[in-house]
Coordinates of C-alpha atoms in Angstrom, one line a residue:
M1 CA 0.0 0.0 0.0
S2 CA 1.2 3.4 -0.8
A3 CA 1.7 6.0 1.7
P4 CA -0.9 8.8 1.8
P5 CA 0.3 12.0 0.3
D6 CA 1.6 14.8 2.5
V7 CA -1.1 17.1 3.7
P8 CA 0.1 20.8 3.7
V9 CA 0.2 22.2 7.1
A10 CA -1.2 25.9 7.1
P11 CA 1.2 28.4 8.6
A12 CA 0.8 29.6 12.0
P13 CA -1.0 32.9 12.4
P14 CA 1.3 36.0 13.0
A15 CA 1.9 36.7 16.6
P16 CA -0.2 39.9 17.7
P17 CA 1.9 42.9 17.8
S18 CA 3.4 43.5 21.1
R19 CA 2.2 46.6 23.1
L20 CA 4.1 49.7 22.4
P21 CA 6.1 51.2 25.2
P22 CA 4.4 54.3 26.7
V23 CA 5.5 57.6 25.3
Q24 CA 7.7 59.5 27.7
P25 CA 7.2 63.3 27.6
P26 CA 10.0 65.2 26.3
V27 CA 12.5 66.2 29.0
M28 CA 12.4 70.1 29.1
P29 CA 15.7 71.7 30.0
S30 CA 15.5 73.0 33.6
V31 CA 15.2 76.7 34.0
P32 CA 17.1 78.2 36.8
P33 CA 15.0 80.0 39.5
V34 CA 14.9 83.7 39.0
V35 CA 16.8 85.5 41.7
S36 CA 15.4 88.9 42.7
S37 CA 18.0 91.5 42.5
G38 CA 16.4 93.0 45.7
I39 CA 15.6 96.3 44.0
G40 CA 11.9 95.4 43.5
E41 CA 11.7 94.2 46.9
A42 CA 13.2 97.2 48.2
L43 CA 10.7 99.4 46.5
R44 CA 7.4 97.2 47.2
L45 CA 7.1 98.6 50.7
P46 CA 7.7 102.4 49.9
G47 CA 5.3 102.1 47.0
L48 CA 2.7 100.6 49.0
A49 CA 3.0 103.2 51.7
L50 CA 2.8 106.0 49.1
T51 CA -0.1 104.5 47.7
I52 CA -2.0 104.2 51.2
V53 CA -1.0 107.9 51.8
A54 CA -2.5 108.9 48.6
V55 CA -5.7 107.2 49.3
L56 CA -5.8 108.8 52.9
L57 CA -5.2 112.3 51.4
L58 CA -8.0 111.6 48.8
G59 CA -10.3 111.0 51.5
F60 CA -9.1 114.2 53.4
V61 CA -9.6 116.3 50.5
A62 CA -13.0 114.7 49.6
Q63 CA -14.1 115.5 53.4
L64 CA -13.0 119.0 53.5
G65 CA -13.9 120.0 49.9
L66 CA -17.0 118.1 49.2
L67 CA -18.5 115.9 52.1
S68 CA -18.4 118.6 54.9
Q69 CA -20.5 120.6 52.7
L70 CA -23.2 117.7 52.5
G71 CA -23.0 117.4 56.4
H72 CA -23.4 121.1 56.7
E73 CA -26.6 121.1 54.7
R74 CA -27.9 118.2 56.4
A75 CA -27.2 119.8 59.9
Q76 CA -28.9 123.0 58.7
E77 CA -32.0 121.2 57.5
L78 CA -32.4 119.3 60.7
A79 CA -31.9 122.3 63.0
F80 CA -34.3 124.5 61.0
D81 CA -37.1 122.0 61.3
E82 CA -36.6 121.8 65.0
F83 CA -36.2 125.5 65.5
R84 CA -39.3 126.3 63.3
V85 CA -41.3 124.2 65.9
Q86 CA -39.9 125.9 68.8
L87 CA -40.8 129.3 67.4
A88 CA -44.3 128.2 66.8
D89 CA -44.5 126.8 70.3
G90 CA -42.9 129.7 71.9
T91 CA -40.0 127.7 73.3
A92 CA -37.1 129.1 71.4
P93 CA -34.3 130.5 73.4
I94 CA -34.4 134.2 74.4
G95 CA -31.3 134.4 76.5
Q96 CA -28.3 132.5 78.0
L97 CA -30.3 130.5 80.4
N98 CA -32.9 127.8 79.7
A99 CA -36.2 127.3 81.9
D100 CA -34.0 125.3 84.5
D101 CA -31.6 128.4 84.7
E102 CA -28.8 126.5 83.2
L103 CA -26.7 127.5 80.1
W104 CA -27.9 126.4 76.9
P105 CA -25.8 123.3 75.6
L106 CA -23.2 124.0 73.0
G107 CA -24.9 123.4 69.5
T108 CA -28.3 124.5 70.7
A109 CA -30.3 126.3 67.8
M110 CA -30.6 130.1 68.8
A111 CA -31.5 132.1 65.9
V112 CA -32.1 132.1 61.9
L113 CA -29.7 134.5 59.8
E114 CA -31.0 135.5 56.5
I115 CA -28.9 138.1 54.3
P116 CA -30.7 138.3 50.9
A117 CA -27.7 140.0 49.2
L118 CA -25.6 136.8 49.9
D119 CA -28.5 134.4 49.2
L120 CA -27.7 133.2 52.7
H121 CA -30.2 131.4 55.2
E122 CA -28.4 129.9 58.1
V123 CA -29.6 128.5 61.6
V124 CA -27.2 130.2 64.3
F125 CA -26.1 127.7 67.1
E126 CA -24.9 128.5 70.6
G127 CA -21.1 128.5 70.9
T128 CA -18.2 129.2 68.6
T129 CA -16.1 126.2 69.1
S130 CA -14.7 124.4 65.9
S131 CA -17.0 121.5 66.3
V132 CA -20.1 123.7 66.8
L133 CA -19.1 125.8 63.6
Q134 CA -19.2 122.6 61.6
D135 CA -23.0 122.8 61.5
G136 CA -23.2 126.5 61.0
P137 CA -22.8 130.1 62.2
G138 CA -22.4 130.4 66.1
H139 CA -23.5 132.9 68.6
R140 CA -20.7 133.9 71.0
R141 CA -22.0 133.1 74.2
D142 CA -20.8 136.2 76.3
T143 CA -22.8 138.6 74.0
V144 CA -26.4 139.6 73.8
L145 CA -28.6 137.7 71.3
P146 CA -29.7 139.5 68.2
G147 CA -32.2 142.1 68.5
Q148 CA -31.5 142.9 72.1
A149 CA -29.6 146.0 73.2
G150 CA -25.8 145.8 73.2
T151 CA -23.5 144.1 70.8
S152 CA -24.1 140.5 69.4
V153 CA -21.5 138.6 67.7
I154 CA -21.9 135.7 65.3
L155 CA -18.9 133.6 64.0
A156 CA -19.0 131.3 61.0
R157 CA -16.6 129.4 58.6
Q158 CA -15.2 130.9 55.4
A159 CA -14.5 127.8 53.2
T160 CA -14.9 124.5 54.9
Y161 CA -18.4 123.0 56.0
G162 CA -20.5 125.0 53.8
G163 CA -18.5 128.0 54.1
P164 CA -21.6 130.2 55.2
F165 CA -19.5 133.4 55.5
G166 CA -17.2 132.9 52.4
R167 CA -18.8 136.0 50.6
L168 CA -19.0 138.1 53.8
D169 CA -16.7 140.8 52.4
L170 CA -19.1 141.5 49.6
L171 CA -21.6 143.3 51.8
Q172 CA -22.0 146.8 51.2
P173 CA -23.0 149.6 53.8
G174 CA -26.7 149.9 54.0
E175 CA -27.4 146.3 53.1
P176 CA -30.5 145.2 55.2
F177 CA -30.8 141.5 56.7
T178 CA -32.7 139.9 59.4
V179 CA -32.2 137.7 62.3
T180 CA -35.1 135.8 63.7
T181 CA -34.9 134.6 67.3
G182 CA -37.5 133.5 70.1
Q183 CA -38.2 137.4 70.5
G184 CA -39.3 137.8 66.7
A185 CA -37.6 139.1 63.6
H186 CA -35.1 141.9 64.0
T187 CA -33.5 144.0 61.2
Y188 CA -30.1 145.2 60.9
H189 CA -28.2 147.5 58.2
V190 CA -24.6 147.0 57.5
T191 CA -22.4 150.0 58.6
G192 CA -19.0 148.7 57.4
V193 CA -16.3 146.0 56.9
R194 CA -13.3 145.9 58.7
R195 CA -10.1 143.8 59.3
E196 CA -7.2 143.7 61.8
G197 CA -6.0 146.9 62.5
D198 CA -9.2 149.0 61.1
P199 CA -10.7 151.5 63.6
Q200 CA -13.4 150.2 65.8
P201 CA -16.9 151.2 65.3
P202 CA -18.2 154.2 67.6
P203 CA -19.7 153.3 70.9
L204 CA -23.5 152.3 71.0
A205 CA -26.1 154.5 72.5
A206 CA -27.9 153.2 75.8
D207 CA -30.5 151.4 73.9
G208 CA -28.7 150.5 70.7
G209 CA -27.9 147.3 69.2
R210 CA -25.1 146.1 67.1
L211 CA -24.4 142.7 65.5
T212 CA -20.9 141.8 64.3
L213 CA -20.4 139.0 61.8
V214 CA -16.9 137.4 62.0
T215 CA -15.1 135.1 59.7
A216 CA -11.5 134.3 58.4
G217 CA -10.0 136.6 56.0
G218 CA -7.5 135.9 53.3
D219 CA -7.7 133.0 50.7
P220 CA -9.8 130.1 51.3
F221 CA -7.9 127.4 53.3
R222 CA -5.2 129.8 53.9
P223 CA -6.8 132.3 56.3
D224 CA -4.3 135.2 57.4
D225 CA -6.6 137.7 59.0
V226 CA -10.0 138.1 60.8
L227 CA -12.9 139.9 58.7
R228 CA -15.6 141.5 60.6
V229 CA -18.9 143.0 59.4
D230 CA -20.6 145.4 61.6
A231 CA -24.4 146.1 61.3
E232 CA -26.9 148.5 63.2
L233 CA -30.2 147.4 64.7
V234 CA -32.8 149.5 63.0
S235 CA -35.7 147.7 64.5
D236 CA -36.9 148.1 68.0
P237 CA -34.7 146.4 70.7
V238 CA -36.2 143.8 72.7
P239 CA -35.8 143.0 76.3
T240 CA -32.3 141.4 77.4
P241 CA -32.8 138.7 80.0
S242 CA -30.0 138.3 82.8
R243 CA -26.6 137.3 81.4
P244 CA -24.4 135.5 84.1
F245 CA -22.0 134.4 81.5
R246 CA -19.5 137.1 80.9
S247 CA -16.4 137.6 78.5
A248 CA -14.1 136.4 81.3
D249 CA -15.9 133.0 81.3
L250 CA -15.5 132.4 77.6
P251 CA -12.9 129.6 76.9
E252 CA -10.0 130.2 74.6
Q253 CA -11.3 127.7 72.1
E254 CA -14.3 129.8 71.5
Q255 CA -12.4 132.7 70.4
A256 CA -11.9 133.6 66.8
M257 CA -9.4 131.5 64.8
K258 CA -9.0 128.9 67.5
G259 CA -9.3 125.3 67.7
E260 CA -10.1 122.7 70.1
P261 CA -7.2 121.1 72.0
G262 CA -9.5 118.2 73.1
G263 CA -9.9 117.2 69.6
W264 CA -6.5 115.1 69.7
V265 CA -8.2 112.2 71.3
P266 CA -10.5 111.4 68.3
V267 CA -7.6 112.2 65.9
M268 CA -5.3 109.5 67.6
L269 CA -8.1 106.9 67.7
W270 CA -8.6 107.5 63.8
A271 CA -5.0 107.2 63.2
Q272 CA -4.7 104.0 65.1
G273 CA -7.5 102.5 62.9
I274 CA -5.8 103.7 59.8
A275 CA -2.6 102.0 61.0
V276 CA -4.5 98.6 61.5
A277 CA -6.1 99.0 58.2
A278 CA -2.7 99.7 56.4
V279 CA -1.2 96.5 57.8
G280 CA -4.2 94.8 56.8
V281 CA -4.1 96.0 53.2
A282 CA -0.3 95.0 53.1
W283 CA -0.9 91.5 54.4
A284 CA -3.9 91.1 51.9
T285 CA -1.7 92.3 49.0
V286 CA 0.8 89.5 49.7
R287 CA -1.9 86.8 50.3
W288 CA -4.6 87.8 47.8
G289 CA -2.8 90.0 45.3
K290 CA -2.8 93.7 44.6
A291 CA -6.2 93.6 42.7
Q292 CA -8.1 92.0 45.5
A293 CA -6.5 93.8 48.3
W294 CA -7.0 97.2 46.6
T295 CA -10.7 96.4 46.0
V296 CA -11.2 96.2 49.6
G297 CA -8.6 98.5 50.8
V298 CA -9.6 101.8 48.9
P299 CA -12.8 102.2 50.2
L300 CA -11.7 101.2 53.9
L301 CA -8.8 103.6 53.8
G302 CA -10.8 106.2 52.0
G303 CA -13.4 106.2 54.6
L304 CA -10.9 106.2 57.5
G305 CA -9.3 109.1 55.8
I306 CA -12.6 111.1 55.8
G307 CA -13.2 110.2 59.4
L308 CA -9.8 111.5 60.4
A309 CA -10.1 114.7 58.2
D310 CA -13.3 115.4 60.3
A311 CA -11.5 115.0 63.4
V312 CA -8.5 117.0 62.3
A313 CA -10.8 119.9 61.2
V314 CA -11.7 120.3 65.0
L315 CA -8.1 121.2 65.6
L316 CA -7.9 123.7 62.9
P317 CA -8.9 127.3 63.3
N318 CA -12.6 127.5 63.8
L319 CA -13.1 130.0 61.0
M320 CA -11.4 128.3 58.1

């Protein structure tokens, strides 16, 4: 028997391709760390300090130049509403003492001054300290009230906090104006404008009345003189109650061009708050970044600067 023919053997299937090795990321050349030269670090702190000072100065200027005007207008509005009610009720002040025989507190509304030539309508408060004059004109406490026999004196600011007497030097002799107190409306005529060194007005008659309006002289925010406008009472004088408070009792801080020494305490408190806020802004600049830190820091420091300016204004001359 013959052997069977050879059967061809099928070739083995090709082996599956082996898994490719993972692709390694290209090796980047190492970059040496940037070493600060020290100049940027040295300038960072002074730059931050100057920025903080600029923000504080902005708040200071905003307070004395704009916001103080708004505060003055608001104080006048509230005081006039209250004084009008007192006039209607017959309880407005007519002398130095109240119903309890005590001196009226500083800042009490005493009168309304109206000068048509200056378009001026202001509530007059008791006292002439720098803080009282932030709200409006002040009656010097050792003088009679307007409308009474004798000399009455009213002080007011020239430029800051509304600058009620900023145009006082424009008044001409003969200009009429009125002052309303708890004893009625009283009419005055201007007799003259005088500065330091000018002659004093003549003595008053026994039943005569005079009103002297006082403010700072010179350029706004840079006073170098005291300006006075004298006016003669042309309406009938009204009775003058007893006056136990005399010129010798008037504190120096209520004299013209004086500040309040006690105002240093609020200034120091505001300054401490600013110091804490400045440290906080510096810390936030490092932790958060400049943009985030100043988004929070500018309003904060600006508000503190406004508060500091208001406190410093009490230390400055009361007629500025």
